[in-house]
Amino acid sequence: MRYGYFMMPMHVPGSDVGVTLQTDLAQIDLIDSLYPAFDEAWIGEHFTAQWENIPAPDIFIGAALQRTKSIKLGTGVSCLPNHNPFHLAHRIAMLDQLAQGRFLWGIGSGGFPGDFEVAGIDPKTGVQRQISVDTVDAVLALWDDPQPGAYAQHGWTYQVPEPNPRIQKHVWLKPFQKPHPPIAVAGVTEKSETLGLAGERGWIPISINFVTPRVLRSHWDSVLVGARRSGRVADRSEWRIARAVHVAETDAQARREALEGALGRDYGDYFLPLLGMTRGLGGMKLDEAMPDAELTLEYLCDNVWLVGSPETVARKIRQLHQDVGGFGGLLIGGTDWQEPGVWERSMRLFAGEVVPALADLTATSALPAATR
C-alpha cells in the first residue's frame, strides 16, 4: 500500500491567500519529511472556488519541488475544459522537466459550477467529458509528433508553426518522463465514465473522498469495463482512494476534534451544500434509500470519514480495503486546522502507527486467492 495527501486545498473564505499558500507549502514540507510513509501529494485546481483556493497547481508544485526531496507531486487535477491544449502541453512538460521524475499529471473535467460557467459549459449535458478527452489527446499529440497547421475545437484555437531549422523554430518541448508523465483521472459519481477512461487508457484511477464502498465498487467496475474495451488488464495497485482522515490518541478525542474542528466545518459549511447543488448526496449513502436529512456530520464521522485512534483508523482502512476488494493507495484529504498542531499530530500518528500496522496489505490481499 502507498499513502499520500490530496490537497484540494481547504481554506475558509476570506482567508489571506498569501498566508494559506504558505500553510499549504508547510504541509507539503511535513509530508515530505514523513517519507516513505507518505510518497505523493496531489494539488487541486479551482478558479472560482474560494474554499479551494489554488487556481494554478503547476505553479504551486514548482515551488514545492524546490522545498522537497522525496515525494512525488501531482496535479489533482488539471481541469481540462478550462485550458488551451497548446499552453497546457508546454506548462506540464516544463513542470515535468523541473521535477525530474517526481511529477504525476492528474487530469479531469472539473466539477465546480463556477469553473464550468467560465468555460461556457452546462455540466448536465456531459459535454465536459468529451472536451476533456479531446484536450488531453491534443496535448499528447503535441508531445509526440506536433504537425504544423491550425487547430480549433471546443472554443480553443492554436497554430503549430512550420519548422524553420535555420533558427530552430518548431514545437520542441517534451516531458522528462517518457513518453509522458503518469496520467491520473479522478472520479466521484457512481459507475464513473471518467474512471472507465482510466481503465481504457491505462491511467491511474483516483476515487474522491465523498463516496461509500457501495459506490467505490462501481468505480472499480468502471475501470474494468474500460480496460476490457482496449484489451488491457486493470491493476488494482494503481487505484487510489481518497478519504477524510483524523487520528488522535483516543477514539473520543479524535471524534470530538473531527466534528468540532476542520472536518466538521469543511463538510458542514461547504461539501454538503456543494454536493447538494451539483452531483447530489447519494454517493455518501450506505443505502440509496436514506433520506438526505440523515447525512449528518455524525453519520459521516462514523461511516465515511476515517476517524479514531491509530488502532481504530488502521482497522477502518483494513475494512475499507476488504469492502472494495483491495486497492493500492490511500490519499488523505487536505485540511486547514485552526490549530496546526492538531493536523501535524494526526499526520505523525498516521505515519508512525497506522502505516506500520497495515504493512501486510497489498492491492490484492482482499481478494480470494483464485482471483488474484
XYZ file of C-alpha atoms in Angstrom:
372
model
C 0.000 0.000 0.000
C 1.065 3.571 -0.687
C -0.135 6.622 1.195
C -0.381 10.206 0.083
C -2.101 13.549 0.509
C -4.870 15.089 -1.589
C -4.753 18.864 -1.083
C -7.859 20.392 -2.649
C -6.944 22.620 -0.629
C -9.459 23.717 2.024
C -9.452 27.229 3.480
C -12.238 29.325 4.977
C -13.382 32.023 2.514
C -11.878 35.364 3.440
C -8.532 33.836 4.425
C -5.396 35.675 3.308
C -4.240 33.790 0.186
C -0.608 34.664 0.824
C -0.908 33.011 4.239
C -2.827 29.945 3.038
C -0.290 29.269 0.293
C 2.471 29.217 2.901
C 0.302 26.967 5.091
C -0.124 24.553 2.193
C 3.594 24.572 1.385
C 4.397 23.881 5.045
C 2.025 20.889 4.935
C 3.860 19.562 1.881
C 7.130 20.012 3.783
C 5.833 17.797 6.576
C 4.524 15.157 4.156
C 7.967 15.034 2.546
C 9.673 14.727 5.944
C 7.496 11.678 6.684
C 8.632 9.826 3.533
C 8.484 6.867 2.909
C 5.273 6.594 4.958
C 3.864 9.171 2.516
C 5.191 9.172 -1.028
C 2.923 11.503 -3.019
C 0.822 14.656 -2.771
C -1.811 15.885 -5.236
C -2.729 19.558 -5.572
C -6.190 20.651 -6.718
C -7.121 23.296 -9.278
C -10.136 25.587 -8.915
C -10.588 29.002 -10.475
C -13.791 30.252 -8.874
C -13.956 28.255 -5.599
C -12.767 30.359 -2.685
C -12.788 27.377 -0.333
C -10.423 25.511 -2.693
C -8.198 28.442 -3.471
C -5.361 27.234 -5.723
C -6.046 28.127 -9.383
C -2.571 27.137 -10.606
C -1.337 23.861 -9.107
C 1.546 23.741 -11.595
C 2.991 26.946 -10.120
C 2.435 25.625 -6.590
C 4.157 22.349 -7.466
C 7.074 24.272 -8.979
C 7.550 25.977 -5.602
C 7.076 22.728 -3.653
C 9.686 20.918 -5.766
C 12.332 23.324 -4.521
C 11.472 22.537 -0.891
C 11.072 18.753 -1.047
C 13.389 15.853 -1.739
C 11.451 12.612 -1.982
C 7.708 12.714 -2.563
C 6.066 12.870 -5.968
C 3.775 15.803 -6.647
C 0.739 15.751 -8.909
C -1.976 17.999 -10.232
C -5.221 16.895 -8.706
C -6.442 17.727 -11.319
C -5.814 19.940 -14.330
C -9.430 20.835 -15.215
C -9.122 20.341 -18.962
C -12.159 22.330 -20.187
C -10.531 25.424 -18.698
C -7.284 25.071 -20.693
C -5.924 25.649 -24.177
C -4.050 22.424 -25.086
C -1.058 24.258 -26.583
C -0.406 26.261 -23.434
C -1.119 23.300 -21.164
C 1.257 20.996 -23.060
C 4.123 23.417 -22.526
C 3.391 24.145 -18.855
C 3.102 20.459 -17.950
C 6.159 19.439 -19.979
C 8.225 22.158 -18.301
C 6.968 21.113 -14.866
C 7.905 17.505 -15.607
C 11.389 18.645 -16.608
C 11.723 20.535 -13.327
C 10.514 17.509 -11.357
C 12.908 15.013 -12.995
C 10.653 12.026 -12.334
C 8.739 13.381 -9.317
C 5.640 14.551 -11.188
C 2.224 12.943 -11.762
C -0.270 14.557 -14.133
C -3.800 14.361 -12.818
C -6.464 15.383 -15.329
C -10.225 15.719 -15.254
C -13.261 17.568 -16.481
C -13.664 19.553 -13.256
C -16.687 19.702 -11.019
C -17.115 23.171 -9.568
C -20.093 25.040 -11.074
C -18.277 28.367 -11.394
C -15.428 26.813 -13.379
C -17.940 25.291 -15.788
C -19.541 28.719 -16.196
C -16.156 30.222 -17.073
C -15.826 27.672 -19.898
C -19.428 28.142 -21.031
C -20.388 24.572 -20.127
C -23.676 23.194 -18.864
C -22.454 20.141 -16.917
C -25.842 18.439 -17.244
C -25.068 17.858 -20.939
C -21.930 15.863 -20.151
C -20.043 17.715 -22.898
C -17.195 18.418 -20.442
C -16.124 14.780 -20.685
C -15.660 14.887 -24.462
C -13.876 18.238 -24.201
C -11.502 16.666 -21.692
C -10.763 13.665 -23.929
C -10.101 15.911 -26.929
C -7.906 18.241 -24.870
C -5.688 15.519 -23.431
C -5.386 13.905 -26.862
C -4.284 17.243 -28.303
C -1.646 17.597 -25.578
C -0.354 14.075 -26.167
C -0.123 14.749 -29.911
C 1.883 17.920 -29.287
C 4.316 15.918 -27.170
C 4.520 13.022 -29.601
C 4.588 14.465 -33.121
C 3.343 18.048 -33.477
C 2.028 18.515 -37.002
C 2.034 22.042 -38.459
C -1.365 23.556 -39.032
C -4.312 25.293 -37.424
C -6.238 23.582 -34.648
C -9.611 24.695 -33.344
C -12.106 22.809 -31.196
C -14.401 23.479 -28.251
C -13.591 27.192 -28.289
C -9.804 26.872 -28.180
C -7.513 27.606 -31.109
C -3.788 27.390 -31.763
C -1.372 27.146 -34.670
C 1.536 24.724 -34.820
C 4.082 26.622 -36.937
C 6.052 25.212 -39.835
C 9.559 24.305 -38.634
C 12.460 26.528 -39.644
C 15.761 24.721 -38.986
C 17.789 27.878 -39.664
C 16.541 29.436 -36.428
C 15.282 26.210 -34.790
C 11.653 27.341 -34.866
C 9.384 24.443 -34.010
C 7.316 22.925 -31.215
C 10.107 21.158 -29.383
C 9.433 20.938 -25.610
C 8.676 17.413 -24.373
C 8.256 15.946 -20.877
C 11.154 14.441 -18.937
C 9.314 11.137 -18.380
C 8.792 9.040 -21.495
C 6.514 9.015 -23.306
C 4.901 11.363 -20.778
C 4.371 11.659 -17.010
C 1.990 9.119 -15.467
C -1.575 10.300 -16.058
C -4.274 10.017 -13.410
C -8.001 10.758 -13.509
C -10.356 11.342 -10.600
C -13.932 10.088 -10.382
C -16.808 10.718 -7.979
C -20.106 9.599 -9.476
C -21.404 6.034 -9.376
C -20.267 3.978 -12.405
C -17.959 6.868 -13.322
C -17.364 7.207 -17.060
C -14.161 9.076 -16.275
C -12.754 6.078 -14.427
C -13.783 3.911 -17.365
C -11.465 6.067 -19.452
C -8.689 5.414 -16.918
C -9.112 1.689 -17.480
C -9.249 2.091 -21.251
C -6.110 4.232 -21.435
C -4.104 2.581 -18.659
C -4.188 5.696 -16.481
C -4.192 5.882 -12.671
C -7.755 5.846 -11.241
C -8.471 8.029 -8.199
C -11.757 7.836 -6.289
C -12.540 11.060 -4.454
C -13.395 11.066 -0.765
C -17.179 11.584 -0.786
C -18.351 8.053 -1.511
C -19.091 4.833 0.352
C -17.846 1.326 -0.551
C -21.085 0.770 -2.492
C -20.023 3.477 -4.964
C -16.340 2.606 -4.785
C -17.082 -0.912 -6.013
C -18.840 0.605 -9.019
C -15.736 2.721 -9.638
C -13.570 -0.356 -9.964
C -16.192 -1.977 -12.176
C -15.922 1.069 -14.469
C -12.138 0.684 -14.593
C -12.539 -2.996 -15.517
C -15.051 -2.241 -18.282
C -12.762 0.405 -19.728
C -9.754 -1.897 -19.601
C -11.628 -4.618 -21.465
C -12.512 -2.173 -24.253
C -8.828 -1.771 -25.098
C -7.589 -5.237 -24.172
C -5.773 -4.047 -21.042
C -5.511 -5.706 -17.655
C -6.600 -3.342 -14.886
C -4.138 -3.110 -11.980
C -5.638 -2.618 -8.514
C -2.275 -1.483 -7.185
C -2.684 1.744 -9.183
C -6.111 2.550 -7.720
C -6.050 5.376 -5.170
C -8.951 6.107 -2.826
C -9.144 9.478 -1.073
C -10.581 9.781 2.416
C -11.060 12.335 5.174
C -8.801 11.084 7.974
C -8.161 12.276 11.510
C -6.110 10.441 14.144
C -5.744 11.202 17.846
C -4.606 9.254 20.881
C -8.140 8.037 21.659
C -11.335 7.481 19.690
C -13.219 10.013 21.797
C -10.609 12.722 21.266
C -10.403 12.087 17.525
C -14.184 12.165 17.141
C -14.561 15.372 19.146
C -11.785 17.113 17.224
C -13.123 15.992 13.849
C -16.714 17.055 14.499
C -15.842 20.337 16.201
C -12.837 21.134 14.025
C -11.805 21.314 10.398
C -13.607 18.213 9.112
C -16.946 19.220 10.592
C -16.508 22.768 9.320
C -15.465 21.755 5.787
C -18.273 19.252 5.288
C -20.979 21.193 7.097
C -20.270 24.569 5.534
C -19.005 23.534 2.097
C -19.060 19.947 0.838
C -22.618 19.047 1.836
C -24.120 22.252 0.349
C -21.936 21.944 -2.773
C -22.804 18.312 -3.461
C -26.456 19.011 -2.782
C -26.361 21.678 -5.520
C -24.348 19.649 -8.042
C -23.705 15.899 -8.039
C -26.202 15.063 -5.310
C -25.637 13.414 -1.941
C -26.317 9.824 -2.973
C -22.677 8.779 -3.082
C -22.342 9.294 0.678
C -25.200 6.949 1.491
C -24.666 3.374 2.633
C -28.231 2.732 1.491
C -29.575 4.579 -1.542
C -32.955 4.902 0.202
C -31.515 7.048 3.012
C -33.135 10.485 3.264
C -30.724 13.374 2.716
C -31.587 14.671 6.179
C -29.838 11.665 7.737
C -26.489 12.720 6.241
C -25.359 14.386 9.439
C -21.783 15.095 10.444
C -22.080 12.289 12.999
C -23.132 9.875 10.249
C -20.183 10.948 8.092
C -17.777 10.563 11.010
C -18.997 7.006 11.628
C -19.428 5.831 8.028
C -17.412 7.897 5.536
C -14.506 9.559 7.326
C -11.701 7.531 8.916
C -11.547 8.933 12.445
C -10.190 7.456 15.645
C -7.124 6.244 17.498
C -4.302 4.725 15.422
C -5.704 1.255 16.103
C -9.216 2.268 15.060
C -8.112 4.045 11.894
C -5.958 1.074 10.887
C -8.954 -1.221 11.444
C -11.215 1.048 9.366
C -8.711 1.151 6.492
C -8.419 -2.627 6.596
C -12.220 -2.885 6.493
C -12.446 -0.441 3.563
C -9.791 -2.464 1.758
C -11.838 -5.626 2.308
C -15.151 -3.986 1.375
C -13.965 -2.827 -2.063
C -11.855 -5.858 -2.939
C -8.485 -4.165 -2.498
C -6.797 -1.014 -3.716
C -3.259 0.302 -3.954
C -3.188 3.708 -2.300
C -4.954 5.815 0.318
C -4.906 9.609 -0.090
C -5.671 11.728 2.981
C -7.791 14.775 2.152
C -6.211 18.111 2.984
C -7.492 20.215 5.895
C -6.586 23.582 7.406
C -6.957 23.307 11.165
C -7.278 26.453 13.244
C -4.587 24.894 15.433
C -1.940 23.476 13.032
C -0.548 21.227 15.754
C -3.736 19.118 15.662
C -3.196 18.318 11.972
C 0.532 17.665 12.442
C -0.094 15.288 15.329
C -2.652 13.391 13.257
C -0.277 13.016 10.322
C 2.597 11.872 12.546
C 0.388 9.322 14.292
C -0.789 8.062 10.915
C 2.763 7.734 9.581
C 4.235 6.313 12.772
C 1.490 3.966 13.963
C -1.187 3.416 11.322
C 1.083 2.734 8.344
C 3.206 0.087 10.122
C 0.042 -1.656 11.334
C -1.023 -2.134 7.710
C 2.314 -3.362 6.368
C 0.780 -6.658 5.259
C -1.852 -5.060 2.993
C -1.391 -5.396 -0.742
C -3.708 -4.368 -3.547
C -4.956 -7.926 -3.962
C -4.770 -9.284 -0.440
C -8.503 -8.640 -0.024
C -9.312 -10.981 -2.898
C -9.717 -14.777 -2.799
C -6.517 -16.469 -3.895
C -8.178 -17.850 -7.046
C -8.947 -14.332 -8.320
C -5.689 -12.561 -7.518
